[in-house]
Structures are given as structure tokens and as C-alpha cells.
JSON list of N, CA and C and ligand atoms in Angstrom, two decimals:
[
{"chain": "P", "resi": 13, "resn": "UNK", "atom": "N", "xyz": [-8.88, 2.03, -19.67]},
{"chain": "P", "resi": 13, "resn": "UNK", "atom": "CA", "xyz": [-7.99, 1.28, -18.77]},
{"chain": "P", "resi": 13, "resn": "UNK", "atom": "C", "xyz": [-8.46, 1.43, -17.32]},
{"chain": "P", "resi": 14, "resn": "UNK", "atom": "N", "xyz": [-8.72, 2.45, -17.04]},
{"chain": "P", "resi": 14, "resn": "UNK", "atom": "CA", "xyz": [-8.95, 3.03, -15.66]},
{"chain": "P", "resi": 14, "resn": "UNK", "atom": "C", "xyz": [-10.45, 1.90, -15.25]},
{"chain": "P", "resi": 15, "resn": "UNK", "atom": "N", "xyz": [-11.18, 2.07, -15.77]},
{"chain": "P", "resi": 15, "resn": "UNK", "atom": "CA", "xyz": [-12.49, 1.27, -15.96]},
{"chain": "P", "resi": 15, "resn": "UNK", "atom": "C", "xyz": [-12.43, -0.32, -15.58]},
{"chain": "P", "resi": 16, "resn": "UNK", "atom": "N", "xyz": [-11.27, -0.41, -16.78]},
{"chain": "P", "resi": 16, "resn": "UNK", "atom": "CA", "xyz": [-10.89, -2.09, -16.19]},
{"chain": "P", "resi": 16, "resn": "UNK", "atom": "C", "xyz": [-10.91, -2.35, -14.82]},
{"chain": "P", "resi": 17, "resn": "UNK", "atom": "N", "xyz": [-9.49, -1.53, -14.07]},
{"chain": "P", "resi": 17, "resn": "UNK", "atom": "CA", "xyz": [-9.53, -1.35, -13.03]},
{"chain": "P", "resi": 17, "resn": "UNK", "atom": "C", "xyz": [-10.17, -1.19, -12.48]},
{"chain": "P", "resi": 18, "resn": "UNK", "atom": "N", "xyz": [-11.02, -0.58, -12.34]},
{"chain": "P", "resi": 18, "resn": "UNK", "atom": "CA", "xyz": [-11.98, -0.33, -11.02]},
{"chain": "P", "resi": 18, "resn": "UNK", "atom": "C", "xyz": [-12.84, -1.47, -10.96]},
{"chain": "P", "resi": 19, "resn": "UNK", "atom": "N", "xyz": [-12.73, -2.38, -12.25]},
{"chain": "P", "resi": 19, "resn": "UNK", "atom": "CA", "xyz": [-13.94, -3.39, -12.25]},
{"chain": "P", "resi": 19, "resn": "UNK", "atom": "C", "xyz": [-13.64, -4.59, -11.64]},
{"chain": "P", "resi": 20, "resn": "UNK", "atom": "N", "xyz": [-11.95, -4.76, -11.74]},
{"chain": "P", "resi": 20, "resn": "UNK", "atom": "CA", "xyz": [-11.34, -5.89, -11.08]},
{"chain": "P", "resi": 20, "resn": "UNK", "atom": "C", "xyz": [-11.11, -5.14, -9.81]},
{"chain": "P", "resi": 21, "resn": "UNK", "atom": "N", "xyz": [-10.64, -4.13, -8.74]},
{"chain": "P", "resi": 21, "resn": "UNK", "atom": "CA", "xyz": [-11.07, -3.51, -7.92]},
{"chain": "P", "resi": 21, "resn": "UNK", "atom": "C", "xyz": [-12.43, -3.97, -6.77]},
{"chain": "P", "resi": 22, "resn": "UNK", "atom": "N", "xyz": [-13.51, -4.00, -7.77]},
{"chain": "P", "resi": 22, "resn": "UNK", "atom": "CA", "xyz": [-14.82, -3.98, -7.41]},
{"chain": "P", "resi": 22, "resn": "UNK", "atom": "C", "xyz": [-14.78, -6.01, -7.09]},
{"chain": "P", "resi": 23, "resn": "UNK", "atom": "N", "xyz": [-14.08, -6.74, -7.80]},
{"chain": "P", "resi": 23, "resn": "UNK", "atom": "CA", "xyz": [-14.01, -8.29, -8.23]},
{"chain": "P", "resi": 23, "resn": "UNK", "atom": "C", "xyz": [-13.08, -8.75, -6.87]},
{"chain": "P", "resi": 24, "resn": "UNK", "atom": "N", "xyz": [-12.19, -7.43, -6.76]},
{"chain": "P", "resi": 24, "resn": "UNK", "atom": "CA", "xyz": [-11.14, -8.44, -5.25]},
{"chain": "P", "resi": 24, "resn": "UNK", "atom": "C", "xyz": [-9.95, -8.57, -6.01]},
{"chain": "P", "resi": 25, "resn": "UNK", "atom": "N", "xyz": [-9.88, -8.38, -7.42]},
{"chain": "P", "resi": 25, "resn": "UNK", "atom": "CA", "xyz": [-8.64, -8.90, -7.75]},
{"chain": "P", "resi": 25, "resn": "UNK", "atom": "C", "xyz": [-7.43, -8.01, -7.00]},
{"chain": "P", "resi": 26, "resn": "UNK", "atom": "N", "xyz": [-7.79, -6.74, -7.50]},
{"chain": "P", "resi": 26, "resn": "UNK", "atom": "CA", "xyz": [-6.72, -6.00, -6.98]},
{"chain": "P", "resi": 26, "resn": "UNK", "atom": "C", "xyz": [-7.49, -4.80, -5.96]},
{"chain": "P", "resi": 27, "resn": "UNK", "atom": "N", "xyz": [-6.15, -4.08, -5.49]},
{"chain": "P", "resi": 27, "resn": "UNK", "atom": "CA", "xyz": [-6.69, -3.17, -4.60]},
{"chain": "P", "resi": 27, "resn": "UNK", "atom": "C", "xyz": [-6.02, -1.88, -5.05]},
{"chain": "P", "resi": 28, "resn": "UNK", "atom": "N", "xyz": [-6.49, -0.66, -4.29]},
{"chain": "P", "resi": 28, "resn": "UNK", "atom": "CA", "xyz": [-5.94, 0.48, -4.79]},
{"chain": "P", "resi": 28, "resn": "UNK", "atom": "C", "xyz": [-5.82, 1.24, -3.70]},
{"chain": "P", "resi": 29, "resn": "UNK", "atom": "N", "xyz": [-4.89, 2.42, -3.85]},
{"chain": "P", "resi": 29, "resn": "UNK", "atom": "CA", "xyz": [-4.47, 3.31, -2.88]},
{"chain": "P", "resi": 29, "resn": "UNK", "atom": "C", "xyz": [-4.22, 4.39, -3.54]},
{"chain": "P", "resi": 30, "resn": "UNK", "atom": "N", "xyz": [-4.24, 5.42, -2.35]},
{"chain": "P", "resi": 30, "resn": "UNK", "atom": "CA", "xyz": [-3.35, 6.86, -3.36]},
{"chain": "P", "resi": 30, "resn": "UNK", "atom": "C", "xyz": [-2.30, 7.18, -2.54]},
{"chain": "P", "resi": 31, "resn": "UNK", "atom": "N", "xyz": [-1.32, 7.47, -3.51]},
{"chain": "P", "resi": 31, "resn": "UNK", "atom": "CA", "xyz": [-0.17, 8.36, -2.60]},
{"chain": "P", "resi": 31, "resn": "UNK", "atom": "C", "xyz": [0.50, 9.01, -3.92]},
{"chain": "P", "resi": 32, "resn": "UNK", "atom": "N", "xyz": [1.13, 10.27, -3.49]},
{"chain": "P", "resi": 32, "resn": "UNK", "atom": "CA", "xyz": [2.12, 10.91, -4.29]},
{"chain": "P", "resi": 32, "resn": "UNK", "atom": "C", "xyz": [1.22, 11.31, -5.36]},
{"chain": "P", "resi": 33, "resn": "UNK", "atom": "N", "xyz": [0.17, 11.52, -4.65]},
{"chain": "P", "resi": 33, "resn": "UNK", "atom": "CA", "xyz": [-1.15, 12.30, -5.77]},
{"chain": "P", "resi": 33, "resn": "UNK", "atom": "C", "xyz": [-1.96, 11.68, -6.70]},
{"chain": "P", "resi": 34, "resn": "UNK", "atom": "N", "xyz": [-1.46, 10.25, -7.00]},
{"chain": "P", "resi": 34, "resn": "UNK", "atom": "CA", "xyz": [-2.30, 9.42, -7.56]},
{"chain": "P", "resi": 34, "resn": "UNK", "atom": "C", "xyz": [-2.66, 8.25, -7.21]},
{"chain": "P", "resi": 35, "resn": "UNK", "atom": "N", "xyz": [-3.13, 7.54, -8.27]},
{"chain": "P", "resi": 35, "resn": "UNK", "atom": "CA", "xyz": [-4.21, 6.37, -7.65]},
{"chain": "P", "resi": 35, "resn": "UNK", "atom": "C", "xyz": [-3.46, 5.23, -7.87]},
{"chain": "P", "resi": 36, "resn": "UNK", "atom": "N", "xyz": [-3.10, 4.47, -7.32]},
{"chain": "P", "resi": 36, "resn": "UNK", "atom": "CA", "xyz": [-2.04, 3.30, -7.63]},
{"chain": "P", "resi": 36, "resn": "UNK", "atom": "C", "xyz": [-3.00, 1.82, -7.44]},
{"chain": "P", "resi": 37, "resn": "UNK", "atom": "N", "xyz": [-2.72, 0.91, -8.29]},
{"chain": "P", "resi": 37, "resn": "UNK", "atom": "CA", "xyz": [-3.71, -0.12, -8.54]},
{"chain": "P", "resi": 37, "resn": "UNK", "atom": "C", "xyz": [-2.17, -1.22, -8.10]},
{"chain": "P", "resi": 38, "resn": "UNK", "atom": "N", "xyz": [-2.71, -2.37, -7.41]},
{"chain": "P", "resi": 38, "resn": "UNK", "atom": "CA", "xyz": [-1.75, -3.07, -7.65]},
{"chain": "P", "resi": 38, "resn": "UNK", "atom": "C", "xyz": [-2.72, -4.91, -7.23]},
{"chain": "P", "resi": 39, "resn": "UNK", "atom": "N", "xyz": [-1.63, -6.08, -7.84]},
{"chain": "P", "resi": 39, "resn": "UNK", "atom": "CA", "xyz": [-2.73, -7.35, -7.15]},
{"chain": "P", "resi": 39, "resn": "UNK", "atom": "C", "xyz": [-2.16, -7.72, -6.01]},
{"chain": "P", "resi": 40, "resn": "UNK", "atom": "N", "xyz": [-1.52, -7.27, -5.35]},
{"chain": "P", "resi": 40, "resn": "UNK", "atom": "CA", "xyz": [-1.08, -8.29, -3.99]},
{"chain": "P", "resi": 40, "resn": "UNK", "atom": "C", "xyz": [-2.49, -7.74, -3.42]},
{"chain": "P", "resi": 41, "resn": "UNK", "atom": "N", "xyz": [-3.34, -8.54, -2.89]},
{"chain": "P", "resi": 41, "resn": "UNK", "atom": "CA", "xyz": [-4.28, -8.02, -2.50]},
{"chain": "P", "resi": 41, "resn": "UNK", "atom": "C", "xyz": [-4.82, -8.63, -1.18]},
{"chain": "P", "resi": 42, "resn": "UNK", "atom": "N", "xyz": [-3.30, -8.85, -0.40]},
{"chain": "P", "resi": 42, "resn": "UNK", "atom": "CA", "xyz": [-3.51, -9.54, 1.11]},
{"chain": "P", "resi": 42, "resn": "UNK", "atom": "C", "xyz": [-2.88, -8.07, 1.96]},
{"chain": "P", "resi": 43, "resn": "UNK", "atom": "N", "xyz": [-4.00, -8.24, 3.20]},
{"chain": "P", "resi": 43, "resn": "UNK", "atom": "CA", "xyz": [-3.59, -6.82, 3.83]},
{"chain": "P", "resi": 43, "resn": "UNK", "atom": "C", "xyz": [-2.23, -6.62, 4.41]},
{"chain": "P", "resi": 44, "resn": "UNK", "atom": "N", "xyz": [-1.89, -5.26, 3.40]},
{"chain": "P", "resi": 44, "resn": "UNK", "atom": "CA", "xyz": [-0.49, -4.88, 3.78]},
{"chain": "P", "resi": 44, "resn": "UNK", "atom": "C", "xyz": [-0.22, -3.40, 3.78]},
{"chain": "P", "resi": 45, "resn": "UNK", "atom": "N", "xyz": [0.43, -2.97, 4.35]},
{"chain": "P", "resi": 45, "resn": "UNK", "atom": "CA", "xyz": [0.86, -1.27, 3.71]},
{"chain": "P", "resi": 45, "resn": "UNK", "atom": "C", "xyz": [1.82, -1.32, 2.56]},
{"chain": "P", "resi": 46, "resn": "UNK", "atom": "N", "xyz": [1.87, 0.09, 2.45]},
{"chain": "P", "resi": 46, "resn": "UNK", "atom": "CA", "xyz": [3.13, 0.56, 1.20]},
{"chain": "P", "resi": 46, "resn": "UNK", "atom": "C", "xyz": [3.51, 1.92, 1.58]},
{"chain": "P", "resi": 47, "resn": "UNK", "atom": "N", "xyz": [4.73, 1.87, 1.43]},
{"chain": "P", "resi": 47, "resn": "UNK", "atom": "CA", "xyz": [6.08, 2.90, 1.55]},
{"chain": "P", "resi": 47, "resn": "UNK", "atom": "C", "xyz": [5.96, 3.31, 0.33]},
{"chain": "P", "resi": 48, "resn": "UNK", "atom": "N", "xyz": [6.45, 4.93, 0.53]},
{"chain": "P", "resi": 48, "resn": "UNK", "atom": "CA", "xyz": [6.35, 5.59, -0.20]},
{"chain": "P", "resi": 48, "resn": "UNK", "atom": "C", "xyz": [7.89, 6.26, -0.13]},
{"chain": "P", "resi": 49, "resn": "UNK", "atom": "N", "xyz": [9.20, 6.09, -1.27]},
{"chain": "P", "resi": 49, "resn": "UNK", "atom": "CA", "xyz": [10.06, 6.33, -1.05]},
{"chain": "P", "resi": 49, "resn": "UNK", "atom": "C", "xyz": [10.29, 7.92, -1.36]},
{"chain": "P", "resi": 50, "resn": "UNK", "atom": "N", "xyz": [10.54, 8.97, -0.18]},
{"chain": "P", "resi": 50, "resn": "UNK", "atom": "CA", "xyz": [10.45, 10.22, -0.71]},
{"chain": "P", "resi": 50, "resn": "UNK", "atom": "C", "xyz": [11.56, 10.69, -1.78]},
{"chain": "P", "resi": 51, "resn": "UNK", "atom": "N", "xyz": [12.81, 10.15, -1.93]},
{"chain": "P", "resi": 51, "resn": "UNK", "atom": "CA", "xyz": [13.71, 10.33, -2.71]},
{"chain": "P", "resi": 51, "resn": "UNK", "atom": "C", "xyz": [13.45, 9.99, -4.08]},
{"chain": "P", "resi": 52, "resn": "UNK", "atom": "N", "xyz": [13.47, 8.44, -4.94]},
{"chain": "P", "resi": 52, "resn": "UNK", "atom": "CA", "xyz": [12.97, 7.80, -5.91]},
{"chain": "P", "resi": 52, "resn": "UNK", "atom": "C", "xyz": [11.54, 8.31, -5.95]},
{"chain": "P", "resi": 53, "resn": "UNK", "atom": "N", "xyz": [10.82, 8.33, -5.45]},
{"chain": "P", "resi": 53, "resn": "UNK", "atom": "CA", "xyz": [9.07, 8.11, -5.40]},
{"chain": "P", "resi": 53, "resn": "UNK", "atom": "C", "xyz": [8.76, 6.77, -5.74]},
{"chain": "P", "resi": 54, "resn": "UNK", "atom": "N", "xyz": [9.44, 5.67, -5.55]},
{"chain": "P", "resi": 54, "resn": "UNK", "atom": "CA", "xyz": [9.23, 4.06, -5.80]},
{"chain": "P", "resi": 54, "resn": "UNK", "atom": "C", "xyz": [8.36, 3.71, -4.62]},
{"chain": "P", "resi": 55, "resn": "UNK", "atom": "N", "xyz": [6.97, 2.65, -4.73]},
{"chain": "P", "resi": 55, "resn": "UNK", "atom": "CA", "xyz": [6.54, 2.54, -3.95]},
{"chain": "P", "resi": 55, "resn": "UNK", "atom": "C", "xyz": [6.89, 1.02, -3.89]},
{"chain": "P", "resi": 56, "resn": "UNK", "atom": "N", "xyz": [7.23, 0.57, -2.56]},
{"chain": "P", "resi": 56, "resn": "UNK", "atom": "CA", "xyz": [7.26, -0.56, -1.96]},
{"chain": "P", "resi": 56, "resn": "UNK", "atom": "C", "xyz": [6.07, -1.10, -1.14]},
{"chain": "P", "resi": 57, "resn": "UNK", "atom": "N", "xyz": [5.72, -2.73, -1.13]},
{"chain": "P", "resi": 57, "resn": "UNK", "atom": "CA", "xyz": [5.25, -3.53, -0.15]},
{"chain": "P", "resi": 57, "resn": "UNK", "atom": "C", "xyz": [5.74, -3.35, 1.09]},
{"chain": "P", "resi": 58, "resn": "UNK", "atom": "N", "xyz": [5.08, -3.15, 2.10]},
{"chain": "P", "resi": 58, "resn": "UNK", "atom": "CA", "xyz": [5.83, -3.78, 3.18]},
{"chain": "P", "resi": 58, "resn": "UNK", "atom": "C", "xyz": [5.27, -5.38, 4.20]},
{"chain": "P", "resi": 59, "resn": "UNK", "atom": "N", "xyz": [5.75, -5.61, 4.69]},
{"chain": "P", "resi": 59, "resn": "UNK", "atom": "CA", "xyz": [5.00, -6.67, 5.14]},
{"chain": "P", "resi": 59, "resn": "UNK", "atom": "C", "xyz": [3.78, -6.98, 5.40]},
{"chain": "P", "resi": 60, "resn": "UNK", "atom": "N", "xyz": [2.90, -7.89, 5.15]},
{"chain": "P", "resi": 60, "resn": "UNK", "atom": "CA", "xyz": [1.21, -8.01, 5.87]},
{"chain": "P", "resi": 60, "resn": "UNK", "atom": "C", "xyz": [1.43, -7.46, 7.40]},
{"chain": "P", "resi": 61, "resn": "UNK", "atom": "N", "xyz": [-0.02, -6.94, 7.73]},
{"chain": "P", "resi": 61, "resn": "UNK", "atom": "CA", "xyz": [0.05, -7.02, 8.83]},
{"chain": "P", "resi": 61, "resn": "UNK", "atom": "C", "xyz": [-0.21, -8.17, 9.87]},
{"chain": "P", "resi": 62, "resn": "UNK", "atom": "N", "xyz": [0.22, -8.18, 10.98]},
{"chain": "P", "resi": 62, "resn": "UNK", "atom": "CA", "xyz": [0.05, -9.49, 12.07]},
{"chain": "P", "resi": 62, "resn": "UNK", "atom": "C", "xyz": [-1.58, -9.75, 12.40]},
{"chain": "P", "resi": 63, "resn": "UNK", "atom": "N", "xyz": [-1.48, -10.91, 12.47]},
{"chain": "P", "resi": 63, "resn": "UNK", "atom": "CA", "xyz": [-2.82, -11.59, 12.24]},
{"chain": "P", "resi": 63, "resn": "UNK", "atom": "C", "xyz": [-3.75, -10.61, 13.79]},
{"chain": "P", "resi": 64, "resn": "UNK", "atom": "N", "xyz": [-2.64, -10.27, 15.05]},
{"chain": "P", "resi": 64, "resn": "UNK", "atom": "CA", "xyz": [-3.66, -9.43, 15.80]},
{"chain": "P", "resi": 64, "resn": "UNK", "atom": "C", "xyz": [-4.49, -8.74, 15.41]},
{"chain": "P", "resi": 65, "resn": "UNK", "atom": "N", "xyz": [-3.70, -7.71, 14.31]},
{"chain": "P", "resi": 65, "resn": "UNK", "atom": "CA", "xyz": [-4.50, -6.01, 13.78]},
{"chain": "P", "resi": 65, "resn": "UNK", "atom": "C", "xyz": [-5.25, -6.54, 12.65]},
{"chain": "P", "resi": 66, "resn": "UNK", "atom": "N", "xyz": [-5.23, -8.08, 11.69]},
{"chain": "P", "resi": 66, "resn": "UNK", "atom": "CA", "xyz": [-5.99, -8.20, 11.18]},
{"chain": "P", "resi": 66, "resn": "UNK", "atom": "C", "xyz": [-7.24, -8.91, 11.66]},
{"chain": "P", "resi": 67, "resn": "UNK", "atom": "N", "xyz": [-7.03, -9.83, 12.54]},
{"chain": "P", "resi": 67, "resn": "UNK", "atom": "CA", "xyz": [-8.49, -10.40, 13.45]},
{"chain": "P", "resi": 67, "resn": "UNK", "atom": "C", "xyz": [-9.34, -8.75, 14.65]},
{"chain": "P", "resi": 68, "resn": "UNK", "atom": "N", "xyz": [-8.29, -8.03, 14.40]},
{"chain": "P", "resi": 68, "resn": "UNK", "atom": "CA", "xyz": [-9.29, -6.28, 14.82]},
{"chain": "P", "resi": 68, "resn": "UNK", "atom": "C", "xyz": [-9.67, -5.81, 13.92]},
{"chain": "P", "resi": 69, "resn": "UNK", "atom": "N", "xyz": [-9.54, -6.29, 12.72]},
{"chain": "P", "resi": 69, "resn": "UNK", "atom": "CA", "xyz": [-10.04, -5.58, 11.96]},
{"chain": "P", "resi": 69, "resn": "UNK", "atom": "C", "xyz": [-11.55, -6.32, 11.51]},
{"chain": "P", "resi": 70, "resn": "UNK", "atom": "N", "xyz": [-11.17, -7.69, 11.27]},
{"chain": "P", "resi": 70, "resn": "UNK", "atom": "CA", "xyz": [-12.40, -8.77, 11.21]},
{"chain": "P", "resi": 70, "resn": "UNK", "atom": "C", "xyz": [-13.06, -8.66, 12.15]},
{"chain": "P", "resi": 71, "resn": "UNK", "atom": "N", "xyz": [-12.77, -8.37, 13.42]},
{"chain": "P", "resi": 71, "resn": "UNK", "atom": "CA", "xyz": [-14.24, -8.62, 13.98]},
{"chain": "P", "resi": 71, "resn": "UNK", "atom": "C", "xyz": [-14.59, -7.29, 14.30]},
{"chain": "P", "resi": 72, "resn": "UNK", "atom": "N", "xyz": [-14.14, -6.04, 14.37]},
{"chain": "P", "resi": 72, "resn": "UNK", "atom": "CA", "xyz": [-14.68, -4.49, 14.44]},
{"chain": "P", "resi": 72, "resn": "UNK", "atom": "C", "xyz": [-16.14, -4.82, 13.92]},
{"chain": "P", "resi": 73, "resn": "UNK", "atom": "N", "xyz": [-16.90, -4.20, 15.31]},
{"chain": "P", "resi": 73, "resn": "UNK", "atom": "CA", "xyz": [-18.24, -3.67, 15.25]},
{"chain": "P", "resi": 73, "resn": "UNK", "atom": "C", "xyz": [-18.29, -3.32, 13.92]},
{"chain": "P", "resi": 74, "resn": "UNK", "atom": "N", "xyz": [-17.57, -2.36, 13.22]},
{"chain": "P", "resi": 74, "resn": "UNK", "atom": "CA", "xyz": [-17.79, -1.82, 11.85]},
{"chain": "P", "resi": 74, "resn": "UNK", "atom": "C", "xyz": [-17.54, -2.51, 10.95]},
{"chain": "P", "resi": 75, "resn": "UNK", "atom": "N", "xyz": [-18.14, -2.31, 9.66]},
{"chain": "P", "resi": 75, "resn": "UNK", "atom": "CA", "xyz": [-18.13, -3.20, 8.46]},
{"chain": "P", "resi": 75, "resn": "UNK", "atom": "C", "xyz": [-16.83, -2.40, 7.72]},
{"chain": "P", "resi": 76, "resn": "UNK", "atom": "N", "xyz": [-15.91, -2.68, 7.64]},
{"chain": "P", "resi": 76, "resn": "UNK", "atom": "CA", "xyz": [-14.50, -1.81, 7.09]},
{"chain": "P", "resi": 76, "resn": "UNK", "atom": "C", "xyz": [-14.59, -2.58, 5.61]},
{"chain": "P", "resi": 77, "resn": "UNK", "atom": "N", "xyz": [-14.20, -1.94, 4.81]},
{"chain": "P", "resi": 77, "resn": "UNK", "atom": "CA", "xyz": [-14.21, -2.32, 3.13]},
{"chain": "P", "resi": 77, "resn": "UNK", "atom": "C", "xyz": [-13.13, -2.51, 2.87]},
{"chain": "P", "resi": 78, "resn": "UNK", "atom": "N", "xyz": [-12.10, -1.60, 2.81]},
{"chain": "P", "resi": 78, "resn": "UNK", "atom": "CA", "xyz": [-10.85, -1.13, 2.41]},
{"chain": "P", "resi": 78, "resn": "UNK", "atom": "C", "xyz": [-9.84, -0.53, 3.79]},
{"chain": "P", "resi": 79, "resn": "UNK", "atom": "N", "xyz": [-8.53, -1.07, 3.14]},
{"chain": "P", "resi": 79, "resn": "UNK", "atom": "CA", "xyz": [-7.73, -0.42, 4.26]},
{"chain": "P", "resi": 79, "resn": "UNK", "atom": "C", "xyz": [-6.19, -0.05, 3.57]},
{"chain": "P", "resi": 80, "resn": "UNK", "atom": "N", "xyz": [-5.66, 1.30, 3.83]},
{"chain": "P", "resi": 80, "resn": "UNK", "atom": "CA", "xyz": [-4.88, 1.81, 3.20]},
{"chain": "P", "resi": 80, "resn": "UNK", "atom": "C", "xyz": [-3.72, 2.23, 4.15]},
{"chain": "P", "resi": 81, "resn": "UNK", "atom": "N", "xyz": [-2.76, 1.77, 4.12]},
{"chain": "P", "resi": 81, "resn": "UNK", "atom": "CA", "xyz": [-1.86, 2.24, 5.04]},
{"chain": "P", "resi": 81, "resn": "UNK", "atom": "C", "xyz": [-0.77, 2.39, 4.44]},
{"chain": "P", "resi": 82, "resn": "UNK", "atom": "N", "xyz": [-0.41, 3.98, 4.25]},
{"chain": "P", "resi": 82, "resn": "UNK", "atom": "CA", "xyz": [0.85, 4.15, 3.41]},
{"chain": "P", "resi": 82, "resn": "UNK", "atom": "C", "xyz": [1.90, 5.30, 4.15]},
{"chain": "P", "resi": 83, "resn": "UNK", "atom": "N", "xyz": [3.19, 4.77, 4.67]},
{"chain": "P", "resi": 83, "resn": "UNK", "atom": "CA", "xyz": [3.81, 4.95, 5.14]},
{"chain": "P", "resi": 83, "resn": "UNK", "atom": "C", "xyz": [5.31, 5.95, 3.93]},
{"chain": "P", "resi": 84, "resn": "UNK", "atom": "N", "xyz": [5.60, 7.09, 4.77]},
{"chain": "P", "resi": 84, "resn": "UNK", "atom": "CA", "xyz": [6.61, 7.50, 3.94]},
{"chain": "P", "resi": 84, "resn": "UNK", "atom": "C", "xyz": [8.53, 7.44, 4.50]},
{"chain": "P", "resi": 85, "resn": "UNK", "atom": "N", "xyz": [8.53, 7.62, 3.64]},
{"chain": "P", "resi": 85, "resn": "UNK", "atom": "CA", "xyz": [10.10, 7.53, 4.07]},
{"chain": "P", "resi": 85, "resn": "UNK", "atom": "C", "xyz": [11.16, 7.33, 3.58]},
{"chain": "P", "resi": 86, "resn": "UNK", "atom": "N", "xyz": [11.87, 6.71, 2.84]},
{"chain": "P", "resi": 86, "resn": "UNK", "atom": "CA", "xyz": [13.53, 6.50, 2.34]},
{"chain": "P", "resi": 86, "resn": "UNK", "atom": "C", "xyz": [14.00, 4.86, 2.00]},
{"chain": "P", "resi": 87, "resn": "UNK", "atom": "N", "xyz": [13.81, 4.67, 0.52]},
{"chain": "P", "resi": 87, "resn": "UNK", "atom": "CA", "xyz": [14.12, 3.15, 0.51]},
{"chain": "P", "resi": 87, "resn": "UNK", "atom": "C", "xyz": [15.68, 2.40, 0.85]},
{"chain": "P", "resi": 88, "resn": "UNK", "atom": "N", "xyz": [15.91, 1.64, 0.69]},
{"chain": "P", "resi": 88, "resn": "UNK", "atom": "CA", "xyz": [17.06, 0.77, 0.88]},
{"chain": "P", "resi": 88, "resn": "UNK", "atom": "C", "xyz": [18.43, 1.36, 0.34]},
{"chain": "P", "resi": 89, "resn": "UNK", "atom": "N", "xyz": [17.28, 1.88, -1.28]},
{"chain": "P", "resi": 89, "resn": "UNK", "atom": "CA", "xyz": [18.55, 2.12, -1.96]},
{"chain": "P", "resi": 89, "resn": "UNK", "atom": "C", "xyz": [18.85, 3.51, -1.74]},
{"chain": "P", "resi": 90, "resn": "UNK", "atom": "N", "xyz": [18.17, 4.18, -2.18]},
{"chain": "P", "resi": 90, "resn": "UNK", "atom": "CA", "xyz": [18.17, 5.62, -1.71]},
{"chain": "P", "resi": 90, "resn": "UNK", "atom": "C", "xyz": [19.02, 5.76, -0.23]},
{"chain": "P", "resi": 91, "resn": "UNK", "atom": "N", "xyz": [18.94, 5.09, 0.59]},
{"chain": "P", "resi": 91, "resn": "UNK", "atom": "CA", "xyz": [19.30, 5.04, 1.96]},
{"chain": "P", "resi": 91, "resn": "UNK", "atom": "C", "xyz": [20.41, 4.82, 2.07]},
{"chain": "P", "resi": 92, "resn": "UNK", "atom": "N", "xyz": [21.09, 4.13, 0.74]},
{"chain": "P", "resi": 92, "resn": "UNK", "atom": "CA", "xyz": [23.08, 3.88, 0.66]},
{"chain": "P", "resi": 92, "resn": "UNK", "atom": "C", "xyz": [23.25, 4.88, 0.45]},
{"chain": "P", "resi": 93, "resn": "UNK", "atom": "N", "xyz": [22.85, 5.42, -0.55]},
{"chain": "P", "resi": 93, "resn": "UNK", "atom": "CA", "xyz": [23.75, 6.64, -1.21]},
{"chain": "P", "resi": 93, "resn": "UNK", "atom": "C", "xyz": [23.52, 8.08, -0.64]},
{"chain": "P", "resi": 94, "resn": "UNK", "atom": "N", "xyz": [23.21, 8.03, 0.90]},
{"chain": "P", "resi": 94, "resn": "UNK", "atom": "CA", "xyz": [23.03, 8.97, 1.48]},
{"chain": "P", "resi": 94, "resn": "UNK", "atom": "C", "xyz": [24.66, 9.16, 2.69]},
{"chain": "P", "resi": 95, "resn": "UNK", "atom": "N", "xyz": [25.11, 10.32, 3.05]},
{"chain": "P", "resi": 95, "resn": "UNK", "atom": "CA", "xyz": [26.03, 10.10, 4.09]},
{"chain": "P", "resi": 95, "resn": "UNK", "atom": "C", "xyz": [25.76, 9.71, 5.15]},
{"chain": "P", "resi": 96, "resn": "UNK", "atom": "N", "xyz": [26.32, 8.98, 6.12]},
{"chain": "P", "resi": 96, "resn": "UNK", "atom": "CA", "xyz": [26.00, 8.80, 7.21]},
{"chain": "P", "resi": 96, "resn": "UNK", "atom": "C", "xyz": [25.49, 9.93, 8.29]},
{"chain": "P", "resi": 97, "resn": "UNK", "atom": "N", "xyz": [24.66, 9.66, 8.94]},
{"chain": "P", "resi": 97, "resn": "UNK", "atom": "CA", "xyz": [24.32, 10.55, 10.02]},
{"chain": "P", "resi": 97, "resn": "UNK", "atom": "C", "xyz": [25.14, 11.18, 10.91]},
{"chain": "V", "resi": 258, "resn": "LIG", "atom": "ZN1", "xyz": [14.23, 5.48, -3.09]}
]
């Protein structure tokens, strides 16, 4: 299975990241981060980024391959059933 993956990986289909110790494969494969909910451990999309930080990223002197931006924190739901501050 893992193999597959890496082969569609390697194809563009999908992209991969790690968080929470492992390797997470997923196809949205337009640049975005993912939340990492510390309560659940559910990982969420979060929005693409704005075409600024992605035209810095396109034209960077450097040839960038991959980009991983994973943010932690507390989902929606998790976030009701907490007391108020
Ligand atoms: Zn949660």
C-alpha cells in the first residue's frame, strides 16, 4: 500500500505530510496547510494559501518541491465542549 502511495506521490496525485508521528497521504493536492487537532488528533484542511505566499513561492530563487505547513491546535468541535475561558 505504502508503495502505491509514494508512486502517486511521485505522479502529483497526492501529497504527503507528517504529523502526530506519522506519514499522512492525502489528494487535495493544491497548496494548503493542515491542523492538527491536539484533543481528537483529527487532522483538518485549512485554507489554500493566498496567491502572494504562493507566487513567493513560484518564483523563489530556489527550486522548492514540497511544502508542509502543519499547524496545531483545537478543532471546532473539541473547542465546544471545552469551558469557557
Ligand atoms: Zn478535535
Amino acid at each position: 500500500m505504502y508503495n502505491i502511495l509514494r508512486a502517486l506521490r511521485e505522479a502529483g496525485a497526492v501529497r504527503s505530510f507528517e504529523a502526530n508521528g506519522s506519514m499522512w497521504f492525502e489528494t487535495n493536492t493544491e497548496l494548503h496547510g493542515n491542523m492538527v487537532c491536539r484533543v481528537c488528533g483529527r487532522i483538518f484542511d485549512v485554507p489554500p494559501l493566498g496567491e502572494e505566499v504562493q507566487n513567493a513561492l513560484i518564483t523563489s530563487e530556489h527550486s522548492i518541491e514540497s511544502v508542509s505547513i502543519i499547524m496545531n491546535g483545537v478543532c471546532r468541535e473539541c473547542r465546544s465542549r471545552m469551558p469557557p475561558p
